[in-house]
Amino acid sequence: MNLNIKGKKFLILGASSGFGRHVAQRVHDEGGLPVLVARSEDALKDFKEKNASSSVVCADLFSTEGLSKVLDVIEATDFYGVLINAGGPPAGSFPMDDMAQWDQGYDVVLRWKIELLRSLVPRLESSGSGRIVFIESVSVRQPIDGLILSNVFRMAVVGLMKSMVNEMDQKDVLMNILAPGYHRTNRLENLIAKQSEEQGRSETEIADNMAANTPLKKLGDPASFAELAVWLLSPQNQYVTGQIIPVDGGLAKGV
Ligand code: NAD
């Protein structure tokens, strides 16, 4: 399928590994022009060397300085599509140690997205069209034990996205949330290693257990996830907006 993204610019956040990197690669391979944002300068340099028509911005989205660097890029560039993505919040259960951790959950999952969208959405509206995809988590469909900050604040991103879709004047600005289950990315490998240490079980055992809890009995492939993300970011998507789309092998059991 021709995605019709040749020559179009895409801002890909959290792009040095995992889902973000796969999305950036797919955009590049389809002839789009990805601008990658991440904290790791070396990984960004590596991508740029291998993919000549990409550009990179080294910035920490959770810091005032890093976010303002990205806002400057948004003000200076006509993007067609934007992938809103970064690392997740720390693990923990109610009530957490103190209120500072709740503040951190808000900062990491929600606050920077609001600030970024306040600049981005009016620009997309005035350009006449655009696509936004958020990467959140299956926790927006089914809370995950031990990840209360994700369970709470990602739901707020759902409220934000649904409200923006309803209130927007320009109707060719489409936005959707992808809700991944367990996929083999750096983040999952780190989580598996941590659980293996905590529980005294092998990493293979932990990974097998995650897969066994999923109806498809396997972990997801981030490259396949990226195929859907890039389709949603492309003009091929004409009529899918305001949706929360699980990509979880059937992990979320509700209807
Ligand atoms: P990853 O660790 O492989 O990649 C995350 C990317 O985001 C990296 O490029 C990292 O440099 C970048 N990043 C993180 N914090 C950043 C910051 N403050 N500023 C700029 N860049 C930053 O992880 P992933 O698995 O691709 O996860 C992406 C998102 O998907 C996370 O929110 C994660 O919680 C969520 N998620 C992942 C899974 C999974 O199974 N992998 C499941 C559910 C949700």
Short mmCIF file of C-alpha atoms and ligand atoms in Angstrom, two decimals:
data_model
loop_
_atom_site.label_atom_id
_atom_site.label_comp_id
_atom_site.label_asym_id
_atom_site.label_seq_id
_atom_site.Cartn_x
_atom_site.Cartn_y
_atom_site.Cartn_z
CA MET A 1 0.00 0.00 0.00
CA ASN A 2 1.28 3.45 -0.85
CA LEU A 3 0.89 5.53 2.31
CA ASN A 4 1.29 8.84 0.41
CA ILE A 5 3.72 10.30 2.91
CA LYS A 6 6.60 10.99 0.51
CA GLY A 7 8.15 14.38 1.30
CA LYS A 8 5.87 14.96 4.30
CA LYS A 9 7.42 15.86 7.65
CA PHE A 10 6.76 13.86 10.80
CA LEU A 11 7.79 14.65 14.35
CA ILE A 12 8.58 11.41 16.19
CA LEU A 13 9.01 11.77 19.94
CA GLY A 14 10.84 9.20 22.06
CA ALA A 15 12.50 7.96 18.88
CA SER A 16 15.88 6.54 19.88
CA SER A 17 14.53 3.08 20.70
CA GLY A 18 11.40 0.95 20.99
CA PHE A 19 8.16 1.96 19.28
CA GLY A 20 9.42 5.46 18.44
CA ARG A 21 12.48 4.21 16.58
CA HIS A 22 10.45 1.69 14.58
CA VAL A 23 7.92 4.38 13.64
CA ALA A 24 10.72 6.75 12.58
CA GLN A 25 12.29 3.98 10.46
CA ARG A 26 8.99 3.12 8.79
CA VAL A 27 8.26 6.78 8.02
CA HIS A 28 11.73 7.11 6.49
CA ASP A 29 11.38 3.88 4.47
CA GLU A 30 8.08 5.15 3.03
CA GLY A 31 9.75 8.34 1.82
CA GLY A 32 8.57 10.57 4.68
CA LEU A 33 10.90 12.99 6.47
CA PRO A 34 11.15 12.06 10.15
CA VAL A 35 12.43 14.46 12.80
CA LEU A 36 13.44 12.31 15.77
CA VAL A 37 13.42 13.56 19.35
CA ALA A 38 15.07 11.64 22.21
CA ARG A 39 17.58 12.04 25.01
CA SER A 40 20.28 9.72 23.71
CA GLU A 41 22.60 11.63 21.41
CA ASP A 42 24.49 8.52 20.27
CA ALA A 43 21.36 6.62 19.25
CA LEU A 44 20.06 9.65 17.36
CA LYS A 45 23.41 10.07 15.59
CA ASP A 46 23.35 6.40 14.62
CA PHE A 47 19.87 6.74 13.09
CA LYS A 48 20.83 9.91 11.20
CA GLU A 49 23.94 8.24 9.75
CA LYS A 50 21.87 5.31 8.47
CA ASN A 51 18.91 7.39 7.24
CA ALA A 52 20.09 10.47 5.39
CA SER A 53 16.76 12.27 5.04
CA SER A 54 16.06 12.25 8.75
CA SER A 55 16.84 14.99 11.27
CA VAL A 56 17.38 14.69 15.00
CA VAL A 57 16.82 16.81 18.09
CA CYS A 58 18.42 15.77 21.36
CA ALA A 59 16.06 16.87 24.13
CA ASP A 60 14.51 15.69 27.39
CA LEU A 61 10.75 16.18 26.98
CA PHE A 62 10.27 16.14 30.76
CA SER A 63 12.51 19.19 31.29
CA THR A 64 11.53 22.82 30.67
CA GLU A 65 14.62 23.38 28.54
CA GLY A 66 14.15 20.23 26.44
CA LEU A 67 10.47 20.85 25.86
CA SER A 68 11.08 24.42 24.79
CA LYS A 69 13.65 23.15 22.25
CA VAL A 70 10.93 20.90 20.77
CA LEU A 71 8.35 23.72 20.83
CA ASP A 72 10.78 25.84 18.78
CA VAL A 73 10.99 23.04 16.20
CA ILE A 74 7.18 22.85 16.06
CA GLU A 75 6.91 26.63 15.54
CA ALA A 76 9.46 26.48 12.70
CA THR A 77 8.24 23.40 10.82
CA ASP A 78 5.09 22.31 8.99
CA PHE A 79 4.56 18.79 10.26
CA TYR A 80 1.92 16.51 8.76
CA GLY A 81 2.02 13.95 11.57
CA VAL A 82 3.26 13.76 15.14
CA LEU A 83 3.91 10.71 17.32
CA ILE A 84 3.47 11.65 20.99
CA ASN A 85 5.60 9.19 22.92
CA ALA A 86 8.28 8.97 25.63
CA GLY A 87 9.15 6.78 28.60
CA GLY A 88 6.48 5.68 31.07
CA PRO A 89 6.07 6.70 34.74
CA PRO A 90 7.71 4.80 37.64
CA ALA A 91 6.04 1.66 38.97
CA GLY A 92 4.19 1.63 42.32
CA SER A 93 0.89 0.99 44.07
CA PHE A 94 -1.56 3.13 46.05
CA PRO A 95 -0.85 5.18 48.18
CA MET A 96 2.79 5.57 46.95
CA ASP A 97 5.45 7.05 49.27
CA ASP A 98 4.46 10.69 49.04
CA MET A 99 2.64 13.29 46.97
CA ALA A 100 5.83 14.15 45.07
CA GLN A 101 5.49 10.82 43.25
CA TRP A 102 1.95 11.72 42.18
CA ASP A 103 3.24 15.08 40.93
CA GLN A 104 5.91 13.19 38.99
CA GLY A 105 3.23 10.97 37.41
CA TYR A 106 1.40 14.07 36.19
CA ASP A 107 4.62 15.62 34.87
CA VAL A 108 5.81 12.51 33.03
CA VAL A 109 2.53 11.32 31.52
CA LEU A 110 0.39 14.41 31.03
CA ARG A 111 1.81 17.87 31.56
CA TRP A 112 4.35 18.06 28.74
CA LYS A 113 1.81 16.63 26.29
CA ILE A 114 -0.65 19.43 27.11
CA GLU A 115 2.03 22.09 26.66
CA LEU A 116 3.16 20.59 23.36
CA LEU A 117 -0.40 20.21 22.02
CA ARG A 118 -1.17 23.85 22.88
CA SER A 119 1.40 24.81 20.21
CA LEU A 120 0.91 21.95 17.82
CA VAL A 121 -2.86 21.68 17.38
CA PRO A 122 -3.49 25.31 16.24
CA ARG A 123 -0.68 24.90 13.68
CA LEU A 124 -2.18 21.67 12.30
CA GLU A 125 -5.64 23.28 12.22
CA SER A 126 -4.40 26.28 10.28
CA SER A 127 -2.50 24.03 7.85
CA GLY A 128 -5.81 22.29 7.09
CA SER A 129 -4.86 18.74 7.99
CA GLY A 130 -2.70 16.63 10.24
CA ARG A 131 -2.46 13.41 12.19
CA ILE A 132 -1.54 12.79 15.83
CA VAL A 133 -0.92 9.40 17.40
CA PHE A 134 -0.30 8.96 21.12
CA ILE A 135 1.39 5.84 22.48
CA GLU A 136 -0.08 5.14 25.91
CA SER A 137 -0.75 1.66 27.31
CA VAL A 138 -3.25 -1.13 27.63
CA SER A 139 -3.71 0.36 31.13
CA VAL A 140 -6.26 2.75 29.58
CA ARG A 141 -8.44 -0.33 28.94
CA GLN A 142 -7.56 -2.42 31.95
CA PRO A 143 -5.53 -1.22 34.97
CA ILE A 144 -2.18 -2.98 35.45
CA ASP A 145 -1.26 -4.04 39.01
CA GLY A 146 1.70 -2.11 40.38
CA LEU A 147 1.52 0.69 37.78
CA ILE A 148 -0.88 3.11 39.44
CA LEU A 149 0.65 6.26 37.94
CA SER A 150 0.21 4.84 34.45
CA ASN A 151 -3.34 3.68 35.26
CA VAL A 152 -4.34 7.13 36.55
CA PHE A 153 -2.60 9.65 34.31
CA ARG A 154 -2.89 7.84 30.98
CA MET A 155 -6.67 7.92 31.47
CA ALA A 156 -6.32 11.71 31.65
CA VAL A 157 -4.61 11.63 28.24
CA VAL A 158 -7.69 9.78 26.94
CA GLY A 159 -9.92 12.58 28.31
CA LEU A 160 -7.65 15.17 26.72
CA MET A 161 -7.64 13.50 23.30
CA LYS A 162 -11.42 12.91 23.25
CA SER A 163 -12.10 16.52 24.27
CA MET A 164 -9.76 17.92 21.61
CA VAL A 165 -11.38 15.79 18.88
CA ASN A 166 -14.86 17.04 19.85
CA GLU A 167 -13.93 20.69 20.22
CA MET A 168 -11.70 21.08 17.18
CA ASP A 169 -12.86 23.36 14.34
CA GLN A 170 -10.75 21.85 11.58
CA LYS A 171 -11.97 18.32 11.04
CA ASP A 172 -9.08 16.91 9.01
CA VAL A 173 -6.88 16.87 12.10
CA LEU A 174 -7.27 13.26 13.21
CA MET A 175 -5.95 11.88 16.49
CA ASN A 176 -5.88 8.46 18.08
CA ILE A 177 -4.33 6.62 20.99
CA LEU A 178 -2.50 3.32 20.56
CA ALA A 179 -2.65 1.14 23.68
CA PRO A 180 0.15 -1.45 23.62
CA GLY A 181 0.28 -4.59 25.70
CA TYR A 182 3.63 -6.41 26.08
CA HIS A 183 6.03 -5.74 23.20
CA ARG A 184 9.72 -6.61 22.96
CA THR A 185 11.31 -3.16 23.37
CA ASN A 186 14.13 -1.92 25.61
CA ARG A 187 11.57 -0.88 28.19
CA LEU A 188 10.08 -4.37 28.37
CA GLU A 189 13.51 -6.02 28.47
CA ASN A 190 14.39 -3.77 31.45
CA LEU A 191 11.11 -4.61 33.17
CA ILE A 192 11.72 -8.34 32.64
CA ALA A 193 15.27 -8.02 34.07
CA LYS A 194 13.94 -6.13 37.12
CA GLN A 195 11.18 -8.65 37.81
CA SER A 196 13.64 -11.51 37.35
CA GLU A 197 15.92 -10.01 40.02
CA GLU A 198 13.06 -9.22 42.40
CA GLN A 199 11.37 -12.60 42.07
CA GLY A 200 14.47 -14.79 41.73
CA ARG A 201 13.13 -16.31 38.49
CA SER A 202 14.87 -16.41 35.12
CA GLU A 203 14.18 -13.71 32.53
CA THR A 204 12.85 -16.38 30.16
CA GLU A 205 10.38 -17.51 32.79
CA ILE A 206 9.14 -13.93 33.36
CA ALA A 207 8.79 -13.30 29.60
CA ASP A 208 7.03 -16.65 29.08
CA ASN A 209 4.61 -15.79 31.86
CA MET A 210 3.77 -12.43 30.23
CA ALA A 211 3.17 -14.19 26.93
CA ALA A 212 1.07 -16.90 28.59
CA ASN A 213 -1.28 -14.24 30.04
CA THR A 214 -1.99 -12.98 26.53
CA PRO A 215 -4.59 -14.81 24.40
CA LEU A 216 -2.14 -14.91 21.45
CA LYS A 217 0.48 -16.50 23.80
CA LYS A 218 3.31 -14.34 22.53
CA LEU A 219 4.90 -10.92 23.05
CA GLY A 220 4.30 -8.21 20.47
CA ASP A 221 6.73 -7.09 17.78
CA PRO A 222 7.33 -3.31 17.84
CA ALA A 223 7.98 -3.27 14.08
CA SER A 224 4.48 -4.60 13.45
CA PHE A 225 3.06 -2.07 15.93
CA ALA A 226 4.82 0.68 13.91
CA GLU A 227 2.99 -0.38 10.72
CA LEU A 228 -0.33 0.55 12.30
CA ALA A 229 1.04 3.74 13.86
CA VAL A 230 2.37 4.97 10.51
CA TRP A 231 -0.90 4.17 8.74
CA LEU A 232 -2.76 6.22 11.38
CA LEU A 233 -0.26 9.05 10.85
CA SER A 234 -0.69 8.97 7.08
CA PRO A 235 -3.30 10.53 4.77
CA GLN A 236 -4.50 6.98 4.09
CA ASN A 237 -6.29 7.38 7.40
CA GLN A 238 -9.31 9.46 6.46
CA TYR A 239 -11.94 8.46 8.99
CA VAL A 240 -10.39 6.98 12.13
CA THR A 241 -10.23 9.57 14.89
CA GLY A 242 -10.83 9.81 18.64
CA GLN A 243 -10.16 6.10 19.08
CA ILE A 244 -8.24 4.11 21.66
CA ILE A 245 -6.84 1.15 19.75
CA PRO A 246 -5.38 -1.73 21.79
CA VAL A 247 -2.43 -3.54 20.20
CA ASP A 248 -2.12 -6.14 22.91
CA GLY A 249 -2.67 -9.65 21.53
CA GLY A 250 -6.06 -9.65 23.28
CA LEU A 251 -4.63 -8.88 26.76
CA ALA A 252 -7.40 -6.42 27.76
CA LYS A 253 -10.38 -8.66 28.44
CA GLY A 254 -13.22 -6.11 28.50
CA VAL A 255 -15.47 -5.43 25.50
P1 NAD B 1 11.78 2.33 25.01
O1 NAD B 1 12.44 2.53 26.33
O2 NAD B 1 12.26 1.24 24.14
O3 NAD B 1 11.76 3.68 24.20
C1 NAD B 1 11.40 4.90 24.78
C2 NAD B 1 11.97 6.03 23.97
O4 NAD B 1 11.55 7.26 24.55
C3 NAD B 1 13.49 6.08 23.95
O5 NAD B 1 13.88 6.56 22.69
C4 NAD B 1 13.83 7.11 25.01
O6 NAD B 1 15.06 7.76 24.78
C5 NAD B 1 12.68 8.06 24.80
N1 NAD B 1 12.40 8.88 25.97
C6 NAD B 1 12.04 8.43 27.18
N2 NAD B 1 11.88 9.49 28.00
C7 NAD B 1 12.15 10.60 27.27
C8 NAD B 1 12.21 11.97 27.56
N3 NAD B 1 11.95 12.42 28.79
N4 NAD B 1 12.51 12.83 26.58
C9 NAD B 1 12.80 12.38 25.34
N5 NAD B 1 12.78 11.09 25.01
C10 NAD B 1 12.48 10.21 25.97
O7 NAD B 1 10.23 2.11 25.41
P2 NAD B 1 8.94 1.68 24.56
O8 NAD B 1 8.60 0.29 24.95
O9 NAD B 1 9.09 2.05 23.14
O10 NAD B 1 7.86 2.60 25.29
C11 NAD B 1 7.25 3.74 24.72
C12 NAD B 1 5.97 4.01 25.51
O11 NAD B 1 5.10 2.87 25.43
C13 NAD B 1 6.21 4.24 27.02
O12 NAD B 1 5.33 5.23 27.49
C14 NAD B 1 5.85 2.91 27.62
O13 NAD B 1 5.45 3.01 28.97
C15 NAD B 1 4.68 2.51 26.73
N6 NAD B 1 4.38 1.08 26.80
C16 NAD B 1 5.28 0.16 26.40
C17 NAD B 1 4.92 -1.19 26.46
C18 NAD B 1 5.87 -2.28 25.99
O14 NAD B 1 5.54 -3.45 26.14
N7 NAD B 1 7.00 -1.97 25.41
C19 NAD B 1 3.68 -1.56 26.97
C20 NAD B 1 2.78 -0.58 27.38
C21 NAD B 1 3.16 0.75 27.29
#
